[in-house]
Amino acid sequence: MIFFPPPVQPFARRLSSTSSSPSSAGPSNTTLPEAPTPSRSADFFNVRRPRSVLRRASEPVTSVIEAKDGLSGRPGSCRSMSTSLPPPILALTTTLRFPRQDHAPITTASLPTNPRPVVSTFAKITRQGFGALPLELRVRIFQYLNVTDVMRAARVCRSWKMLAYDGTLWSNIDVTPFYKNISGEQLLALGVAAGGFLTVANFRGCIQLTNHALRTLAECCPNVHTLQLTGCSSASSASIACFLGQATHLRVLDLSGLVNVSNHTLQTVAASCPELRKLNVAWCKNISALGIQAIARGCPKLTYLKINGCQHLDDPTMEALGSSLSILTHLCLASCTTLTDATLLSFLAATHGQLTHLNLSQCQRLTDEVLRHLATHATNLTHLELAGCAALTDPGFATLCARVQSLTYLDLEDCIAISDAAVRTISASQPNLRRLALSNCGEITDDAVTHLLTRGSCARTIEHLELDNCSQVTDAALATLAQHLATLPEDAAPIQAMASSPDSVSFFSSSPPVGSPSSAFFSPPSSSITSTHPPLNPPTKRKLSIEVYDCAKITEQGIREACRRAPPGKLRIKSFYSWRDARGRDDPDSDSDDEMPDADGGRTTAVGAAVAMAAAAAQHLQAGQLAARRRRAQARATQTDIGCIIL
């Protein structure tokens, strides 16, 4: 035992020579002798200890160590030593003992003889691992994992499973990467675990989503504002209506291609979802004018409406859409074959002039009269798709371009009645045009193409031109374009690039829903739902892309010569011959990116890439077989007779 008496006063009092027990020893006023020595009586070691108090931390201390013989237990030597300890150490790690003094206060509570060490949080986490972290931090770490990794982590232990099914992890459920592998029970478990945290639910293609699961999710997830049920063919009309009836915060809804969607479903949406901004009911065969009118009256905040393939659009329905949807900016009426000039005029006359995106592809009953109506009532158009409208002619586009000069995307594919005059009108009046589709327009010649790309008002802004199956376009147009690009200064025409922008792809599709959802409709949670234009990126150098598939007068030699003449990185030509350069891209020394386009840009390109990959695999297999034969021959040559057979 260690005790620290005061340094000035003697640490022990005179012992009575007649005392034989600890009770006879007490405080006295006699003079104190010097420090005891081992020759003194053994009763010294049995004397009653003074009361424990805390010594002043600023004074030095003299420690007296009592020792006994380890074997016999008899008193051993007693020695004193002086040491100076820092105040914090004295206050935290020692118990000081000295006789009571009148000037020294006595503390009522003293520190324990063996205080427990102070363990830091870092040391605790290091010893106990991930489980020592607070719950909020563990959940935050799980948020950095993708869905597949979270599901794998749930199999580690019970505590990780509880973390994996924490509701804050599932505010956005997107089953696109694994919709074929997840079961209905797991899908329901995710939705129930998310509960009120779930805001974005993408169940695209989940045929395992049953009516029971959908009704259960309707009760557990009342805060969903983005819902996609495309391809969920197992869900009935009643269960879809049950979910939509409780999703009062819904703002984005995609029901495209569902046969079970009916007018009753649209009426439920109109009654329960007044905040709806985007609606996609394309190719829903069981909806009619009655359901669309209910949507127009009940969802006045709609900015995006897609009703492709609807065959029941009449004048009252279109007028209701134009008058009720005052902030509508995106309208897709592709493949609505019953749509006529008068029906569309009833919509345009009632609209409020906010329309910027319009798709009328495959509406074959439309004529030049529609273009005159658009020039009068839709002067803010930026995206216009008229693919397959074979009745449109050059005078109609002359009228349209005279009033509408803000187009950035124009699709005229299969407009077989237009000629070079329409292309010249477009090039002279559309300074912001970036993408133009002229595929299957057999009357287009080299003069119109070169005027568009070299002398038109959009020559510095156009980025993509489709000339598929334009039989009058030849290699001369490509050579002229390459020569023009070579004469431009290096820093000419910087453009404001737009990532995944509506300028790069069509906002709508005129065909039934196949593949991944449109980025324009089903936006990620981080982007604004009401935003009509994507964020701008820093200006980049312009790169012109031209598609010339199935052009009979375009040759491989002409394409290579044009790519050779054009400055590196400024011209990309997609053609039937593009796949041949897919093999050259594997060579690090090849410069195929500047000469020929990517292998993923067209219909025949994928086939060519597959052929190239098959040829490379066959060559690799043949080389492997040859090497194996050589090894077997070498082994036979070096084999020695060991007198046994090894099976």
XYZ file of C-alpha atoms in Angstrom:
647
model
C 0.000 0.000 0.000
C 1.206 3.478 -0.887
C 0.396 6.583 1.158
C 1.711 10.101 0.847
C 2.230 12.027 4.150
C 2.955 15.771 4.193
C 6.590 16.590 3.431
C 7.074 19.074 6.281
C 5.638 17.160 9.221
C 6.745 13.677 10.250
C 4.619 10.995 8.671
C 4.171 8.951 11.891
C 3.565 9.838 15.535
C 5.379 8.543 18.566
C 4.095 5.134 19.438
C 3.405 4.275 23.000
C 5.787 1.668 24.248
C 3.032 0.079 26.304
C 0.426 -0.141 23.524
C -0.218 -3.607 22.312
C -3.235 -3.053 20.109
C -4.171 -0.565 17.422
C -6.800 1.008 19.681
C -4.179 2.272 22.147
C -2.475 4.299 19.499
C -3.962 7.718 19.068
C -3.041 11.283 18.259
C -0.815 13.014 20.821
C 0.927 16.370 21.245
C 4.348 14.910 21.972
C 7.256 15.527 19.677
C 7.475 13.327 16.694
C 10.523 11.201 16.052
C 12.274 10.708 12.784
C 11.101 8.302 10.213
C 10.796 4.717 11.507
C 13.344 2.118 10.610
C 12.940 -1.635 10.054
C 14.424 -2.306 13.503
C 11.446 -0.893 15.283
C 8.589 -2.902 16.605
C 6.369 -4.802 14.175
C 3.335 -3.014 15.692
C 4.262 -0.058 13.594
C 2.768 -1.766 10.603
C -0.530 -2.357 12.422
C -1.074 1.229 13.490
C -4.474 2.767 12.642
C -4.360 4.709 9.441
C -5.305 8.386 9.369
C -8.353 9.586 7.525
C -8.005 9.758 3.718
C -8.133 13.187 2.211
C -7.087 14.719 -1.018
C -3.772 16.455 -0.835
C -3.205 19.838 -2.384
C -2.202 19.184 -5.967
C 0.402 21.952 -6.025
C 2.583 20.521 -3.196
C 5.260 17.900 -3.754
C 4.758 14.571 -2.075
C 6.911 12.053 -0.270
C 5.744 8.506 -0.788
C 6.331 5.856 1.829
C 6.108 2.306 0.591
C 5.292 -0.469 3.023
C 6.668 -3.842 2.067
C 6.345 -7.267 3.581
C 8.149 -10.444 3.021
C 6.465 -12.275 0.210
C 6.894 -15.715 1.849
C 6.513 -15.239 5.584
C 4.373 -12.102 5.545
C 6.730 -10.394 8.047
C 7.442 -6.727 7.739
C 10.122 -5.915 5.262
C 12.016 -2.770 4.568
C 10.380 0.592 4.461
C 11.900 3.278 2.340
C 10.832 6.793 1.406
C 11.167 8.583 -1.869
C 10.303 12.088 -3.046
C 8.549 12.635 -6.331
C 6.676 15.445 -8.013
C 3.625 14.414 -10.022
C 1.581 16.605 -12.327
C -1.652 17.875 -10.753
C -4.010 15.978 -13.117
C -2.307 12.675 -12.362
C -2.442 13.262 -8.625
C -6.070 14.236 -8.816
C -7.174 11.253 -10.910
C -4.919 8.300 -10.129
C -3.856 8.492 -6.456
C -5.379 8.529 -3.021
C -3.377 10.725 -0.648
C -3.118 9.915 3.069
C -1.822 12.267 5.788
C -2.832 13.189 9.349
C -5.633 15.559 9.855
C -4.677 19.195 10.165
C -6.723 22.135 11.314
C -5.902 24.166 8.220
C -6.596 21.382 5.686
C -10.273 20.753 4.780
C -11.545 17.208 4.831
C -13.349 15.929 1.745
C -16.417 13.794 2.222
C -15.762 11.649 -0.834
C -12.406 10.398 -1.933
C -11.351 8.802 -5.161
C -11.243 4.988 -5.255
C -7.975 3.251 -4.609
C -8.018 1.652 -8.076
C -10.012 3.994 -10.358
C -11.331 2.594 -13.646
C -9.423 3.873 -16.671
C -11.123 6.390 -18.953
C -11.877 4.632 -22.278
C -12.177 6.895 -25.303
C -14.913 6.498 -27.905
C -12.330 5.751 -30.560
C -10.858 2.913 -28.504
C -14.328 1.516 -27.894
C -15.134 1.589 -31.624
C -11.780 0.007 -32.422
C -12.428 -2.828 -29.970
C -16.100 -3.448 -30.768
C -16.057 -2.585 -34.489
C -19.003 -1.463 -36.636
C -21.549 -2.253 -33.909
C -20.158 0.435 -31.600
C -21.138 3.224 -33.999
C -24.346 5.126 -33.324
C -27.387 3.907 -35.191
C -27.577 7.046 -37.297
C -24.010 6.589 -38.566
C -24.548 2.919 -39.389
C -27.645 3.750 -41.401
C -25.764 6.538 -43.112
C -23.024 4.096 -44.140
C -25.621 1.709 -45.561
C -26.981 4.529 -47.706
C -23.790 4.461 -49.782
C -24.487 0.860 -50.865
C -26.535 -0.053 -53.888
C -29.637 -2.174 -53.574
C -27.861 -5.453 -54.348
C -25.188 -4.870 -51.706
C -27.783 -3.893 -49.112
C -29.664 -7.131 -49.717
C -26.446 -9.106 -49.363
C -25.562 -7.286 -46.151
C -28.961 -8.239 -44.733
C -27.807 -11.881 -44.695
C -24.820 -11.254 -42.421
C -26.581 -11.070 -39.069
C -29.783 -9.909 -37.419
C -28.495 -6.450 -36.583
C -27.441 -5.866 -40.190
C -30.782 -7.128 -41.387
C -32.490 -4.538 -39.200
C -30.250 -1.875 -40.708
C -30.931 -3.104 -44.243
C -34.670 -2.719 -43.733
C -34.485 0.701 -42.131
C -37.091 2.944 -43.691
C -34.711 5.811 -44.397
C -32.777 3.603 -46.832
C -35.803 3.050 -49.039
C -37.111 6.491 -49.863
C -36.409 5.583 -53.497
C -37.186 2.029 -54.665
C -36.044 1.416 -58.243
C -36.254 -2.250 -59.239
C -34.985 -1.721 -62.794
C -31.628 -3.530 -62.263
C -33.175 -6.640 -60.652
C -36.861 -6.659 -61.501
C -36.573 -10.174 -62.941
C -34.948 -11.668 -59.836
C -36.813 -10.120 -56.916
C -39.791 -12.041 -55.610
C -43.160 -10.621 -54.735
C -42.583 -11.224 -51.020
C -39.275 -9.352 -51.071
C -40.830 -6.504 -53.011
C -43.611 -6.234 -50.468
C -41.099 -6.396 -47.600
C -39.153 -3.477 -49.058
C -42.288 -1.396 -49.414
C -43.474 -2.148 -45.891
C -40.008 -1.382 -44.488
C -39.948 1.938 -46.319
C -43.363 2.947 -45.021
C -43.870 6.668 -44.907
C -40.315 7.323 -46.124
C -41.080 5.980 -49.611
C -41.469 8.814 -52.127
C -40.265 7.312 -55.453
C -41.470 3.842 -56.471
C -40.375 2.412 -59.814
C -41.941 -1.050 -60.222
C -41.464 -1.141 -63.985
C -41.738 -4.667 -65.366
C -42.582 -6.346 -62.030
C -45.193 -8.885 -63.052
C -44.791 -10.388 -59.574
C -46.443 -7.316 -58.035
C -49.796 -8.787 -57.023
C -53.063 -7.166 -56.042
C -52.478 -7.964 -52.365
C -49.022 -6.356 -52.448
C -50.338 -3.241 -54.142
C -53.169 -2.856 -51.630
C -50.757 -3.351 -48.729
C -48.392 -0.736 -50.121
C -51.318 1.645 -50.459
C -51.813 1.502 -46.684
C -48.120 1.604 -45.713
C -46.790 4.179 -48.195
C -49.043 7.246 -48.241
C -46.293 9.728 -49.211
C -45.405 8.411 -52.665
C -45.094 11.265 -55.169
C -43.566 9.327 -58.119
C -45.035 6.003 -59.213
C -44.281 3.854 -62.254
C -46.282 0.698 -62.904
C -45.420 0.072 -66.552
C -45.395 -3.667 -67.232
C -47.090 -4.653 -63.961
C -49.633 -6.776 -65.758
C -50.670 -8.741 -62.638
C -52.193 -5.671 -60.991
C -55.909 -5.365 -61.565
C -57.829 -2.187 -62.225
C -59.360 -2.250 -58.732
C -55.993 -2.620 -56.943
C -54.435 0.172 -59.027
C -57.391 2.397 -58.205
C -57.042 1.460 -54.511
C -53.411 2.584 -54.474
C -54.085 5.766 -56.408
C -57.028 6.607 -54.177
C -54.687 6.929 -51.162
C -51.705 8.507 -52.927
C -52.877 12.065 -52.470
C -49.337 13.471 -52.843
C -48.753 11.921 -56.248
C -47.036 14.179 -58.763
C -45.657 11.770 -61.394
C -47.611 8.743 -62.630
C -46.702 6.275 -65.398
C -49.313 3.663 -66.353
C -48.278 3.221 -69.971
C -49.128 -0.026 -71.682
C -51.404 -1.407 -68.950
C -54.512 -3.049 -70.310
C -56.164 -2.933 -66.873
C -56.150 0.876 -66.823
C -59.633 2.114 -67.652
C -61.725 5.248 -67.401
C -62.475 4.375 -63.765
C -58.725 4.481 -63.040
C -58.399 7.922 -64.606
C -61.429 9.165 -62.687
C -59.814 7.972 -59.453
C -56.636 9.838 -60.353
C -58.607 12.989 -61.081
C -60.428 12.784 -57.743
C -57.433 11.877 -55.525
C -54.368 13.460 -57.122
C -54.920 17.197 -57.568
C -51.130 17.835 -57.421
C -50.353 15.608 -60.403
C -47.801 17.156 -62.767
C -46.891 14.342 -65.191
C -49.147 11.609 -66.533
C -48.294 8.857 -69.007
C -51.197 6.663 -70.158
C -49.814 5.858 -73.593
C -51.095 2.680 -75.233
C -53.753 2.085 -72.604
C -56.345 0.600 -74.917
C -59.301 0.782 -72.524
C -59.336 4.536 -71.957
C -61.546 6.893 -73.905
C -62.591 10.511 -74.033
C -64.537 10.185 -70.767
C -61.422 9.407 -68.708
C -59.302 12.057 -70.433
C -61.900 14.726 -69.754
C -61.929 13.725 -66.068
C -58.144 14.177 -65.977
C -58.439 17.610 -67.579
C -60.943 18.757 -64.949
C -59.332 17.140 -61.872
C -55.614 17.725 -62.520
C -55.233 21.375 -63.527
C -51.493 21.410 -62.660
C -50.513 18.976 -65.389
C -47.491 20.050 -67.401
C -46.804 16.742 -69.162
C -49.428 14.509 -70.792
C -48.729 11.486 -72.944
C -51.699 9.655 -74.500
C -50.122 7.832 -77.429
C -52.384 5.534 -79.363
C -55.664 6.893 -78.029
C -58.321 6.465 -80.718
C -61.189 8.346 -79.018
C -60.124 11.975 -79.203
C -62.944 14.271 -80.302
C -63.449 18.024 -80.362
C -64.936 18.372 -76.809
C -62.094 16.315 -75.332
C -59.381 18.357 -77.011
C -61.088 21.596 -76.096
C -61.254 20.483 -72.438
C -57.538 19.732 -72.478
C -56.718 23.145 -73.933
C -58.935 25.173 -71.615
C -58.383 23.300 -68.314
C -54.636 22.634 -68.513
C -53.407 26.205 -68.532
C -49.735 25.350 -67.821
C -49.420 22.319 -70.106
C -46.051 22.383 -71.890
C -45.586 18.782 -73.131
C -48.259 16.970 -75.146
C -47.798 13.686 -76.976
C -50.529 12.548 -79.377
C -48.463 10.113 -81.438
C -50.370 7.438 -83.367
C -53.740 9.001 -82.570
C -54.974 8.163 -86.034
C -58.416 9.711 -85.548
C -56.942 13.152 -84.931
C -57.870 15.656 -87.623
C -57.072 19.275 -88.404
C -60.321 20.529 -86.847
C -59.849 18.446 -83.680
C -56.355 19.774 -83.118
C -57.523 23.319 -83.864
C -60.092 23.053 -81.045
C -57.211 22.318 -78.667
C -54.867 25.007 -79.995
C -57.577 27.674 -79.950
C -58.320 26.985 -76.279
C -54.718 26.640 -75.139
C -52.901 29.382 -73.245
C -49.790 29.513 -75.430
C -47.510 27.599 -73.012
C -46.931 24.581 -75.271
C -43.246 23.913 -76.019
C -43.148 20.176 -76.886
C -45.615 18.586 -79.300
C -45.560 15.126 -80.860
C -47.938 14.421 -83.723
C -46.054 11.507 -85.253
C -48.029 8.972 -87.267
C -51.139 11.186 -87.306
C -51.622 10.623 -90.998
C -54.822 12.647 -91.372
C -53.097 15.939 -90.634
C -52.388 18.368 -93.461
C -50.716 21.730 -94.005
C -53.642 23.352 -92.196
C -52.209 22.078 -88.915
C -48.910 23.835 -89.616
C -50.785 27.109 -90.134
C -52.609 26.616 -86.810
C -49.317 25.929 -85.037
C -47.838 29.097 -86.505
C -50.744 31.054 -85.018
C -51.326 29.435 -81.601
C -48.016 27.732 -80.654
C -45.262 30.231 -81.306
C -43.161 28.998 -78.334
C -42.544 25.519 -79.723
C -39.022 24.138 -79.286
C -39.649 20.439 -80.026
C -41.891 19.331 -82.877
C -42.258 15.765 -84.141
C -44.165 15.157 -87.348
C -42.749 11.786 -88.399
C -45.040 9.862 -90.688
C -47.273 12.801 -91.576
C -47.073 12.176 -95.299
C -49.549 14.912 -96.275
C -47.311 17.789 -95.156
C -45.690 19.775 -97.976
C -43.226 22.600 -98.548
C -45.744 25.523 -98.375
C -46.923 24.414 -94.945
C -43.392 24.507 -93.538
C -42.823 27.900 -95.110
C -45.804 29.219 -93.133
C -44.702 27.517 -89.925
C -41.068 28.668 -90.027
C -42.096 32.264 -90.689
C -43.764 32.490 -87.267
C -42.056 29.784 -85.170
C -38.279 30.353 -85.040
C -37.351 28.758 -81.700
C -37.177 25.101 -82.747
C -34.267 23.030 -81.428
C -35.621 19.582 -82.375
C -37.513 18.811 -85.589
C -38.451 15.320 -86.758
C -39.645 15.044 -90.356
C -38.954 11.360 -90.912
C -41.165 9.753 -93.578
C -42.510 13.127 -94.711
C -42.135 12.017 -98.291
C -43.777 15.084 -99.836
C -41.134 17.625 -98.753
C -38.183 18.601 -100.941
C -35.123 20.859 -100.931
C -37.345 23.938 -100.609
C -38.538 22.912 -97.135
C -34.964 22.196 -95.995
C -33.788 25.607 -97.223
C -36.673 27.298 -95.411
C -35.793 25.496 -92.192
C -32.079 26.318 -92.470
C -32.810 30.008 -93.033
C -35.293 30.521 -90.175
C -34.163 28.252 -87.297
C -30.971 29.641 -85.730
C -31.227 27.386 -82.650
C -31.823 24.068 -84.423
C -29.684 21.237 -83.081
C -31.289 18.030 -84.324
C -33.046 17.445 -87.638
C -34.413 14.116 -88.893
C -34.929 13.800 -92.667
C -34.835 10.018 -92.967
C -36.785 8.457 -95.837
C -37.279 11.828 -97.505
C -36.363 10.728 -100.990
C -36.523 14.196 -102.573
C -33.674 15.653 -100.513
C -30.475 16.233 -102.526
C -26.877 17.266 -101.896
C -27.649 20.967 -102.465
C -30.101 21.124 -99.559
C -27.774 19.208 -97.223
C -24.725 21.361 -97.963
C -26.760 24.564 -97.664
C -28.118 23.431 -94.315
C -24.716 22.517 -92.861
C -22.528 25.240 -94.352
C -24.563 28.374 -95.141
C -27.787 28.152 -93.139
C -28.554 30.061 -89.950
C -28.244 26.792 -88.005
C -24.886 25.810 -89.522
C -23.079 26.713 -86.273
C -25.589 25.055 -83.921
C -26.764 21.828 -85.550
C -25.313 18.729 -83.921
C -27.211 15.771 -85.380
C -28.633 15.126 -88.847
C -30.426 11.962 -89.932
C -30.361 11.162 -93.648
C -31.205 7.453 -93.578
C -32.480 6.110 -96.890
C -32.119 9.463 -98.659
C -31.352 8.048 -102.073
C -30.332 11.393 -103.636
C -27.557 12.171 -101.130
C -24.060 11.240 -102.357
C -20.437 11.297 -101.228
C -20.098 14.834 -102.602
C -22.180 16.239 -99.752
C -19.926 14.580 -97.164
C -16.792 15.846 -98.907
C -18.129 19.404 -99.013
C -19.040 19.241 -95.349
C -15.601 17.930 -94.356
C -13.905 20.698 -96.306
C -16.115 23.309 -94.643
C -15.312 21.987 -91.161
C -11.612 22.133 -91.957
C -11.837 25.849 -92.803
C -13.521 26.792 -89.526
C -11.301 28.257 -86.777
C -10.377 25.992 -83.905
C -12.518 27.842 -81.347
C -15.511 28.385 -83.629
C -19.038 27.752 -82.473
C -18.708 26.604 -78.880
C -22.016 25.112 -77.811
C -23.770 24.844 -74.474
C -23.874 21.077 -73.993
C -26.872 19.536 -72.275
C -26.497 16.191 -70.548
C -29.307 13.812 -71.506
C -31.157 16.782 -72.826
C -34.263 16.892 -74.967
C -32.020 18.190 -77.717
C -30.196 14.885 -77.895
C -33.158 12.490 -77.856
C -36.841 12.664 -78.482
C -39.037 13.416 -75.500
C -41.661 11.006 -76.810
C -41.894 7.674 -78.521
C -44.503 6.828 -81.086
C -44.105 3.094 -80.544
C -45.413 0.988 -77.634
C -43.343 1.243 -74.431
C -40.322 -1.018 -74.681
C -37.066 -0.794 -72.727
C -36.076 1.706 -70.134
C -38.318 4.598 -69.191
C -37.879 7.954 -70.804
C -35.499 10.164 -68.884
C -37.684 13.157 -69.643
C -40.677 11.610 -67.905
C -39.336 9.500 -65.044
C -36.754 11.885 -63.648
C -34.459 10.886 -60.784
C -35.424 12.156 -57.341
C -32.669 14.736 -57.295
C -34.047 16.588 -60.279
C -37.036 18.853 -60.172
C -40.254 17.294 -61.385
C -41.546 20.488 -62.892
C -38.325 21.311 -64.720
C -38.723 21.236 -68.482
C -35.073 21.787 -69.377
C -32.061 19.894 -68.008
C -29.170 21.689 -66.349
C -26.613 23.267 -68.638
C -23.040 22.034 -68.729
C -19.974 24.159 -69.474
C -19.561 25.028 -73.171
C -17.861 22.315 -75.213
C -16.518 22.043 -78.730
C -19.107 21.243 -81.335
C -19.181 17.742 -82.829
C -21.416 17.039 -85.805
C -23.011 13.599 -86.121
C -24.583 12.393 -89.381
C -26.512 9.170 -89.990
C -26.455 7.821 -93.555
C -27.780 4.290 -93.188
C -29.189 2.681 -96.349
C -28.107 5.577 -98.563
C -27.485 3.895 -101.901
C -25.061 6.557 -103.185
C -22.944 6.751 -100.032
C -19.842 4.539 -100.243
C -17.316 3.381 -97.703
C -14.532 5.171 -99.538
C -16.462 8.432 -99.459
C -17.075 8.136 -95.718
C -13.417 7.444 -94.970
C -12.278 10.309 -97.165
C -14.662 12.738 -95.436
C -13.515 11.624 -91.981
C -9.887 12.008 -93.052
C -10.393 15.566 -94.318
C -12.419 16.765 -91.337
C -10.579 17.969 -88.217
C -10.198 15.276 -85.558
C -13.183 15.034 -83.241
C -15.498 17.300 -85.238
C -17.264 14.854 -87.547
C -18.916 11.546 -86.795
C -20.580 9.543 -89.556
C -22.782 6.577 -88.698
C -23.301 4.160 -91.522
C -23.500 0.513 -92.471
C -19.704 0.362 -92.533
C -19.274 1.534 -88.948
C -19.203 -1.954 -87.424
C -15.994 -2.829 -89.246
C -14.087 -0.402 -87.081
C -15.367 -1.945 -83.866
C -12.514 -4.441 -83.984
C -9.994 -1.661 -84.536
C -11.028 0.057 -81.313
C -9.439 -2.724 -79.296
C -6.082 -1.685 -80.771
C -4.648 1.138 -78.617
C -2.693 2.491 -81.584
C -5.734 2.856 -83.822
C -7.488 6.197 -84.255
C -10.847 4.799 -85.237
C -12.830 7.254 -83.127
C -11.827 10.112 -85.387
C -12.297 8.146 -88.577
C -15.488 6.203 -88.010
C -18.346 6.441 -85.524
C -19.179 4.210 -82.589
C -20.559 0.762 -83.131
C -23.655 1.352 -81.059
C -25.375 3.937 -83.171
C -27.692 2.132 -85.536
C -29.722 -0.839 -86.574
C -27.035 -2.664 -88.566
C -24.262 -1.571 -86.229
C -25.270 -3.976 -83.455
C -25.330 -6.872 -85.920
C -21.906 -5.927 -87.202
C -20.483 -5.690 -83.693
C -21.890 -9.125 -82.884
C -20.298 -10.566 -86.046
C -16.965 -9.001 -85.142
C -17.111 -10.356 -81.597
C -17.982 -13.841 -82.893
C -15.065 -13.749 -85.323
C -12.673 -12.661 -82.572
C -13.957 -15.430 -80.281
C -13.497 -18.036 -83.015
C -9.965 -16.820 -83.659
C -9.162 -16.952 -79.949
C -10.576 -20.475 -79.697
C -8.542 -21.636 -82.682
C -5.366 -20.186 -81.184
C -6.083 -21.937 -77.888
C -6.610 -25.268 -79.573
C -3.367 -24.902 -81.525
C -1.452 -24.087 -78.333
C -2.963 -27.130 -76.603
C -1.880 -29.405 -79.452
C 1.641 -28.020 -79.242
C 1.793 -28.664 -75.494
C 0.598 -32.247 -75.915
C 3.157 -32.882 -78.637
C 5.945 -31.485 -76.479
C 4.834 -33.618 -73.541
C 4.895 -36.763 -75.686
C 8.360 -35.916 -76.953
C 9.798 -35.562 -73.428
C 7.876 -38.503 -71.915
C 9.954 -41.362 -70.406
C 8.938 -44.984 -69.896
C 8.332 -45.447 -66.178
C 6.803 -48.921 -66.460
C 3.295 -48.024 -65.175
C 0.028 -46.625 -66.391
C -1.407 -43.544 -64.704
C -5.172 -43.460 -64.856
